[in-house]
PDB file of N, CA and C in Angstrom:
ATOM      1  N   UNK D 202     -66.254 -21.738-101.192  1.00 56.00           N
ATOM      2  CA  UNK D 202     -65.121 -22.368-100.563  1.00 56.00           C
ATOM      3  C   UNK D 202     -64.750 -21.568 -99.312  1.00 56.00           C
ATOM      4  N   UNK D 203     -64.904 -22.155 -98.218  1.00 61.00           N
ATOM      5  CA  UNK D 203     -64.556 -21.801 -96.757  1.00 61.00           C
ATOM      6  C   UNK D 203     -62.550 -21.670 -96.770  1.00 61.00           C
ATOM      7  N   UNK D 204     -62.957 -20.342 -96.404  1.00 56.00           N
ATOM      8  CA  UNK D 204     -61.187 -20.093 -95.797  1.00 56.00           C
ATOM      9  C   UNK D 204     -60.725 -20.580 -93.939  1.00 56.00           C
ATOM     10  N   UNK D 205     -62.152 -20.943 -93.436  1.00 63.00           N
ATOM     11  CA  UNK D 205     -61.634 -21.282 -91.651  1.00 63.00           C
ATOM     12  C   UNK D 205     -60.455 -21.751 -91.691  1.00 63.00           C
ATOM     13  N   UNK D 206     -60.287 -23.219 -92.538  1.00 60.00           N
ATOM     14  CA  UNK D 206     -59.396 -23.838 -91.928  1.00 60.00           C
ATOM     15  C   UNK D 206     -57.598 -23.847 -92.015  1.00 60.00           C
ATOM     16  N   UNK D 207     -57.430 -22.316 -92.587  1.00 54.00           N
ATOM     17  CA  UNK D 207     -56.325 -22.454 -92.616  1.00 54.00           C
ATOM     18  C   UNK D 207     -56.191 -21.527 -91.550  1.00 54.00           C
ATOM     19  N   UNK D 208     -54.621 -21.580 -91.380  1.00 58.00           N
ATOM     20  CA  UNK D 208     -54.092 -20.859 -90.149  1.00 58.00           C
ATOM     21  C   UNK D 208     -53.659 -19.451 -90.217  1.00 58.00           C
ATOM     22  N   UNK D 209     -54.369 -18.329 -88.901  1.00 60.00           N
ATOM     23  CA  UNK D 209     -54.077 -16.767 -89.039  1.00 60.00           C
ATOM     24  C   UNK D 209     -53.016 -16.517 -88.492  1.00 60.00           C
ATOM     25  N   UNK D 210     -52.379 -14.947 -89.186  1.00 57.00           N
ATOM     26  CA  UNK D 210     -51.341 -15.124 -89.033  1.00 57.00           C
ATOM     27  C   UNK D 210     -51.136 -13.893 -87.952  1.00 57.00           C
ATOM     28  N   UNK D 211     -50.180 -14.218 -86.627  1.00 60.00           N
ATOM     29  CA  UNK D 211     -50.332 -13.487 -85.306  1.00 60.00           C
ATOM     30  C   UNK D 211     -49.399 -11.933 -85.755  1.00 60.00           C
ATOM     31  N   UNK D 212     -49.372 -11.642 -84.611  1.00 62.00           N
ATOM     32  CA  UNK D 212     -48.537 -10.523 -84.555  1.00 62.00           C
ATOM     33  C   UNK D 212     -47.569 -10.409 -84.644  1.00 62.00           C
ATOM     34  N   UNK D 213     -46.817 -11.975 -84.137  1.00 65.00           N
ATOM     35  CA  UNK D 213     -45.397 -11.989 -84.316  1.00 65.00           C
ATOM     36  C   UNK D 213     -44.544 -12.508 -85.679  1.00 65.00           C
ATOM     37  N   UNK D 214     -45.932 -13.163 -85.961  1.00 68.00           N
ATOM     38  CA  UNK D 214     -45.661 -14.448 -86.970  1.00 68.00           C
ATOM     39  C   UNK D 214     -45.606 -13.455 -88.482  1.00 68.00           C
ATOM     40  N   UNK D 215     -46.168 -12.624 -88.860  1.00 71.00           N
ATOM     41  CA  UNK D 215     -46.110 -11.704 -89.986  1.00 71.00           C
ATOM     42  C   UNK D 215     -45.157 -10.631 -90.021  1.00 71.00           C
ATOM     43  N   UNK D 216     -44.444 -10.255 -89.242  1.00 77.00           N
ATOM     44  CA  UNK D 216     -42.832  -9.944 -89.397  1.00 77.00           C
ATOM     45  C   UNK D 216     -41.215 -10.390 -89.781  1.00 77.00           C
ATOM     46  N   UNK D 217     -41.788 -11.921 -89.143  1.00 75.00           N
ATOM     47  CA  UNK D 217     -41.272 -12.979 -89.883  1.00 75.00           C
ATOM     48  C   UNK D 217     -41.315 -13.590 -91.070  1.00 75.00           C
ATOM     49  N   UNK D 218     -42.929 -13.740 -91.272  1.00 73.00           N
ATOM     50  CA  UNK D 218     -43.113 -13.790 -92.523  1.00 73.00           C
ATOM     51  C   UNK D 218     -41.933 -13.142 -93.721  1.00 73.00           C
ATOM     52  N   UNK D 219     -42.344 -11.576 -93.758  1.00 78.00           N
ATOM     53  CA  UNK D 219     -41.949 -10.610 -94.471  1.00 78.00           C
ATOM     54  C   UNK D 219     -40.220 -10.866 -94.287  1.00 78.00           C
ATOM     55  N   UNK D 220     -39.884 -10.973 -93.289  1.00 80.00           N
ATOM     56  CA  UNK D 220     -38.487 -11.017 -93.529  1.00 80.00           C
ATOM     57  C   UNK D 220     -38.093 -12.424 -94.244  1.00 80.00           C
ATOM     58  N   UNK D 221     -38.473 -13.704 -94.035  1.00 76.00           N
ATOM     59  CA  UNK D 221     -38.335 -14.743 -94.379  1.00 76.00           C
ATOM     60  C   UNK D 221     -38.198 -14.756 -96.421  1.00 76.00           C
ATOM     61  N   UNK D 222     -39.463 -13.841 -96.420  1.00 77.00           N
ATOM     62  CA  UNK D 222     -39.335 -13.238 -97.815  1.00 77.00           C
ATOM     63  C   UNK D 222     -38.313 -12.489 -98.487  1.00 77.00           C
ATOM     64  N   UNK D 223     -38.152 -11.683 -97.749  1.00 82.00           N
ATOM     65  CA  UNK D 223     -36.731 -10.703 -97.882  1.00 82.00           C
ATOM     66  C   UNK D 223     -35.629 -11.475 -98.394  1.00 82.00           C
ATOM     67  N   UNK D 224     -35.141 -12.507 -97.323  1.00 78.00           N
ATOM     68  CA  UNK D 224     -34.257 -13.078 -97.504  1.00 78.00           C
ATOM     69  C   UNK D 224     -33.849 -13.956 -97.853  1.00 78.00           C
ATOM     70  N   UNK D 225     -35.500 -14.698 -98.589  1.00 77.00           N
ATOM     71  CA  UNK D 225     -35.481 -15.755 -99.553  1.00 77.00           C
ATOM     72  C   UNK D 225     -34.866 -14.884-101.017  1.00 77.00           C
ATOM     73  N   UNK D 226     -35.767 -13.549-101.252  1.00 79.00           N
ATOM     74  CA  UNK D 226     -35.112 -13.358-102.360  1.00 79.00           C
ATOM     75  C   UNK D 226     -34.145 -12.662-102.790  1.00 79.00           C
ATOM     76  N   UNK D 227     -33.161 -12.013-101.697  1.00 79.00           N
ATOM     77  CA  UNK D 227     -32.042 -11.703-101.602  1.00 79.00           C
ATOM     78  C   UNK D 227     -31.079 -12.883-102.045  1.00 79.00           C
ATOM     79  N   UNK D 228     -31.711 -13.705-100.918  1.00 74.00           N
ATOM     80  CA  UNK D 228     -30.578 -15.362-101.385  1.00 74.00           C
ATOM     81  C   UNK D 228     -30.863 -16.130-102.628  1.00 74.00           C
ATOM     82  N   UNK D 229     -31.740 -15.543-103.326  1.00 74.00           N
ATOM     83  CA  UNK D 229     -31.403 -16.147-104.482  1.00 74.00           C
ATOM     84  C   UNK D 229     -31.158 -15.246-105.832  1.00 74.00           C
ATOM     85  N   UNK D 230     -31.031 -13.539-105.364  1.00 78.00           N
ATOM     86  CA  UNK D 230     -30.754 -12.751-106.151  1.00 78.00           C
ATOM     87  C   UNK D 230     -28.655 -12.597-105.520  1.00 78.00           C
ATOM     88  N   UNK D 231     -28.195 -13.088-104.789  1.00 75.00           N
ATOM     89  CA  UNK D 231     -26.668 -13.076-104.551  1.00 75.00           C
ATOM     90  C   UNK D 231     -26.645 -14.520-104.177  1.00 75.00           C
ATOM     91  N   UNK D 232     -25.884 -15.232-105.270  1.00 68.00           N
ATOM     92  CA  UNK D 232     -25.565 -16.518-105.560  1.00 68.00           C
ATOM     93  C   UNK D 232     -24.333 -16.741-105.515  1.00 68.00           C
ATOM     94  N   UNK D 233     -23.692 -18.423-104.426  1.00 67.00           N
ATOM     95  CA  UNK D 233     -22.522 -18.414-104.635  1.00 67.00           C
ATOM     96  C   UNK D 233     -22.254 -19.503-105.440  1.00 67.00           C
ATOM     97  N   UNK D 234     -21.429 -18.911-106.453  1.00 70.00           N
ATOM     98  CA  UNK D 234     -20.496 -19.988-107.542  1.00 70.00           C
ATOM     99  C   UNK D 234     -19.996 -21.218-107.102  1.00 70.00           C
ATOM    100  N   UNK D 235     -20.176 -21.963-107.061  1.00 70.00           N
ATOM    101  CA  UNK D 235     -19.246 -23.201-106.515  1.00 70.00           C
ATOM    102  C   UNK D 235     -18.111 -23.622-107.603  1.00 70.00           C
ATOM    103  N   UNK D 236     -18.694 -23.852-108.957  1.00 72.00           N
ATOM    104  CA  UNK D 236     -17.833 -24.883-109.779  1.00 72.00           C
ATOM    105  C   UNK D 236     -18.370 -25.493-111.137  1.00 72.00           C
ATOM    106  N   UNK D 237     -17.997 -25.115-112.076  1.00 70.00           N
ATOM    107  CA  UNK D 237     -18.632 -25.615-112.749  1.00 70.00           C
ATOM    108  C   UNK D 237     -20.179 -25.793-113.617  1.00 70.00           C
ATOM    109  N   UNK D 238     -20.351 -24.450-113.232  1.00 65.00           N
ATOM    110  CA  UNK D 238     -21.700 -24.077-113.525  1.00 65.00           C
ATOM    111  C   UNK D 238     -22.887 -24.595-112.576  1.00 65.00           C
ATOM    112  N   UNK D 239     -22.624 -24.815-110.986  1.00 63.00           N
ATOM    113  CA  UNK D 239     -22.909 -25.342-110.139  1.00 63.00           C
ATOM    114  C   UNK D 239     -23.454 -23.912-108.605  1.00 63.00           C
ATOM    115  N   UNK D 240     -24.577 -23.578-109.257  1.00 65.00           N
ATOM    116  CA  UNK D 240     -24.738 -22.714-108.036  1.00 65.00           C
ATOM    117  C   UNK D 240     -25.478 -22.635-106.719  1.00 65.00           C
ATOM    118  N   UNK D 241     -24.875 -22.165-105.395  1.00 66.00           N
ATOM    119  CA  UNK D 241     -25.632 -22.441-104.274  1.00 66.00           C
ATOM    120  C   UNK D 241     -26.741 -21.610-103.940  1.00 66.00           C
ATOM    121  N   UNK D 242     -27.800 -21.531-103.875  1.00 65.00           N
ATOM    122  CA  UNK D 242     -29.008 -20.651-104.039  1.00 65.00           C
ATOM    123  C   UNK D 242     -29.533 -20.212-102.673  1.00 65.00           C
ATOM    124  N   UNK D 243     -29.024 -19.374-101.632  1.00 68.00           N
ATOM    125  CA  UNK D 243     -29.416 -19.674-100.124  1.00 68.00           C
ATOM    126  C   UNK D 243     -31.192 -19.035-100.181  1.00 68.00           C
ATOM    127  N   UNK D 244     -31.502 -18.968-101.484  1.00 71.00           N
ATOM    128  CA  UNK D 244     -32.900 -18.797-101.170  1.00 71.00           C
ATOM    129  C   UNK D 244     -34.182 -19.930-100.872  1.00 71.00           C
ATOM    130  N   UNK D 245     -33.205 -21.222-101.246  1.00 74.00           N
ATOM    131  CA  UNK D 245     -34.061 -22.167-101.385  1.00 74.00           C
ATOM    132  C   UNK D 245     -33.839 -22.942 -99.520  1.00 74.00           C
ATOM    133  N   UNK D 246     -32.514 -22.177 -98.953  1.00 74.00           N
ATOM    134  CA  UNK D 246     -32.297 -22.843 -97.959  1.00 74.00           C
ATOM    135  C   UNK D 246     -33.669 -21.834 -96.694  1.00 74.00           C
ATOM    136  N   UNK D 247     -33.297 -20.802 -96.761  1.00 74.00           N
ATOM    137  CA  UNK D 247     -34.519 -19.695 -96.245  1.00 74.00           C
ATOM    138  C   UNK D 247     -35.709 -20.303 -96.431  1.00 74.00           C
ATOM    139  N   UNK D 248     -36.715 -20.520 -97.692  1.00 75.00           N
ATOM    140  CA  UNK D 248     -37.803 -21.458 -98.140  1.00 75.00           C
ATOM    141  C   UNK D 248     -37.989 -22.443 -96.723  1.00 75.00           C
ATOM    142  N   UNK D 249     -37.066 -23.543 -96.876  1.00 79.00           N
ATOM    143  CA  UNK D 249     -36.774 -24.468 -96.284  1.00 79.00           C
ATOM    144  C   UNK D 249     -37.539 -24.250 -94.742  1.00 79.00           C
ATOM    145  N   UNK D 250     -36.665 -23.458 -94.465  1.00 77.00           N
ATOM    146  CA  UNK D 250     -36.541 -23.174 -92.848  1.00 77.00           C
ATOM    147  C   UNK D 250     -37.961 -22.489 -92.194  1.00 77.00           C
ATOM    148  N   UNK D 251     -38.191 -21.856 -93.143  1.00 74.00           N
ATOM    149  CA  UNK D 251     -39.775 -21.039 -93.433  1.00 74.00           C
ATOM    150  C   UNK D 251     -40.938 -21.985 -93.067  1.00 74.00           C
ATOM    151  N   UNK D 252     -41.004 -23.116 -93.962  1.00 74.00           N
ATOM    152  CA  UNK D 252     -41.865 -24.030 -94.181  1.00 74.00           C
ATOM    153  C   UNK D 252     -41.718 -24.852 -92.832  1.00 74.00           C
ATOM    154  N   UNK D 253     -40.132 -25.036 -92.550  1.00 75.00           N
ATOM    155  CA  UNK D 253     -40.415 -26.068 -91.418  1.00 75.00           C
ATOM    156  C   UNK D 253     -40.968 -25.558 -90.147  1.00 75.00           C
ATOM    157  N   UNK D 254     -40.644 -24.009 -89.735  1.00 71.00           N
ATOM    158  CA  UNK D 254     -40.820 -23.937 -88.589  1.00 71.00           C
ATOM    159  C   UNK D 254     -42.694 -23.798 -88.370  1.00 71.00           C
ATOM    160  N   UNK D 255     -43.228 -23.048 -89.871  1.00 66.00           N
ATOM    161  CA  UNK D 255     -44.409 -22.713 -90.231  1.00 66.00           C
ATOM    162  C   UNK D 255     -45.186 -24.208 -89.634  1.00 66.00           C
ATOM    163  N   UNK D 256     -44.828 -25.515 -90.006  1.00 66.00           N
ATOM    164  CA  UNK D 256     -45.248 -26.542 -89.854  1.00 66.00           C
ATOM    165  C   UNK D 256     -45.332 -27.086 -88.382  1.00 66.00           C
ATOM    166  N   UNK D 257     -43.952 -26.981 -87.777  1.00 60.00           N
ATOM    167  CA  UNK D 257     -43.654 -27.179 -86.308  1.00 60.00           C
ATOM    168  C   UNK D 257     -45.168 -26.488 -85.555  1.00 60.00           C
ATOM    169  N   UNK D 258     -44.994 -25.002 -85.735  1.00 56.00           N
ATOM    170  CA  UNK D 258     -45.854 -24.559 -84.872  1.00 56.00           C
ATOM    171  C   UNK D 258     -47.586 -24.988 -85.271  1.00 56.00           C
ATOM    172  N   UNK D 259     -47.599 -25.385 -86.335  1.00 57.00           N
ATOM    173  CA  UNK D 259     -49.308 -26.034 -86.677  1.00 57.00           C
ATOM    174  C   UNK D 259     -49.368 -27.160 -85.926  1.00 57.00           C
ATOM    175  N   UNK D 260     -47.958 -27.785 -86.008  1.00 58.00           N
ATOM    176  CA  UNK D 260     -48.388 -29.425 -85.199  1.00 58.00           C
ATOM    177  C   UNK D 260     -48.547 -29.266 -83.244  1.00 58.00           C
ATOM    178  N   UNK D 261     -47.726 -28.311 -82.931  1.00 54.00           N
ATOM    179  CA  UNK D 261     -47.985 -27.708 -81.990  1.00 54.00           C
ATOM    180  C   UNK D 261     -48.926 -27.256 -81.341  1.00 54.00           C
ATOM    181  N   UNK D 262     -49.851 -26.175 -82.629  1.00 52.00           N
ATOM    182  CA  UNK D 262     -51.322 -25.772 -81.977  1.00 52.00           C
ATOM    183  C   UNK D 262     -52.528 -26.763 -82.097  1.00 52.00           C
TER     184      UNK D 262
END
């Protein structure tokens, strides 16, 4: 199984990475309570943002 076709990761782009990580699991190791046994997880919002921009720049190159 060929690894070419996925995408390498630059110089700038793997600092980000790592932090993106950081602060995925920070945000979901400090959780805010809302209500009711209802919690906001900002790790899943980090994820999110990760993936989209990760995507932006593939459709880009």
């Amino acid at each position: 199984m060929s690894l070419k076709h996925l995408p390498r990761l630059g110089n700038k782009s793997l600092p980000l990475l790592v932090i993106s990580i950081i602060l995925g699991y920070l945000g979901n190791y400090f959780y805010l309570h809302l209500f009711l046994r209802l919690d906001f997880l900002f790790g899943s919002s980090f994820a999110l943002i990760s993936v989209s921009q990760h995507l932006a720049l593939k459709i880009i190159i």
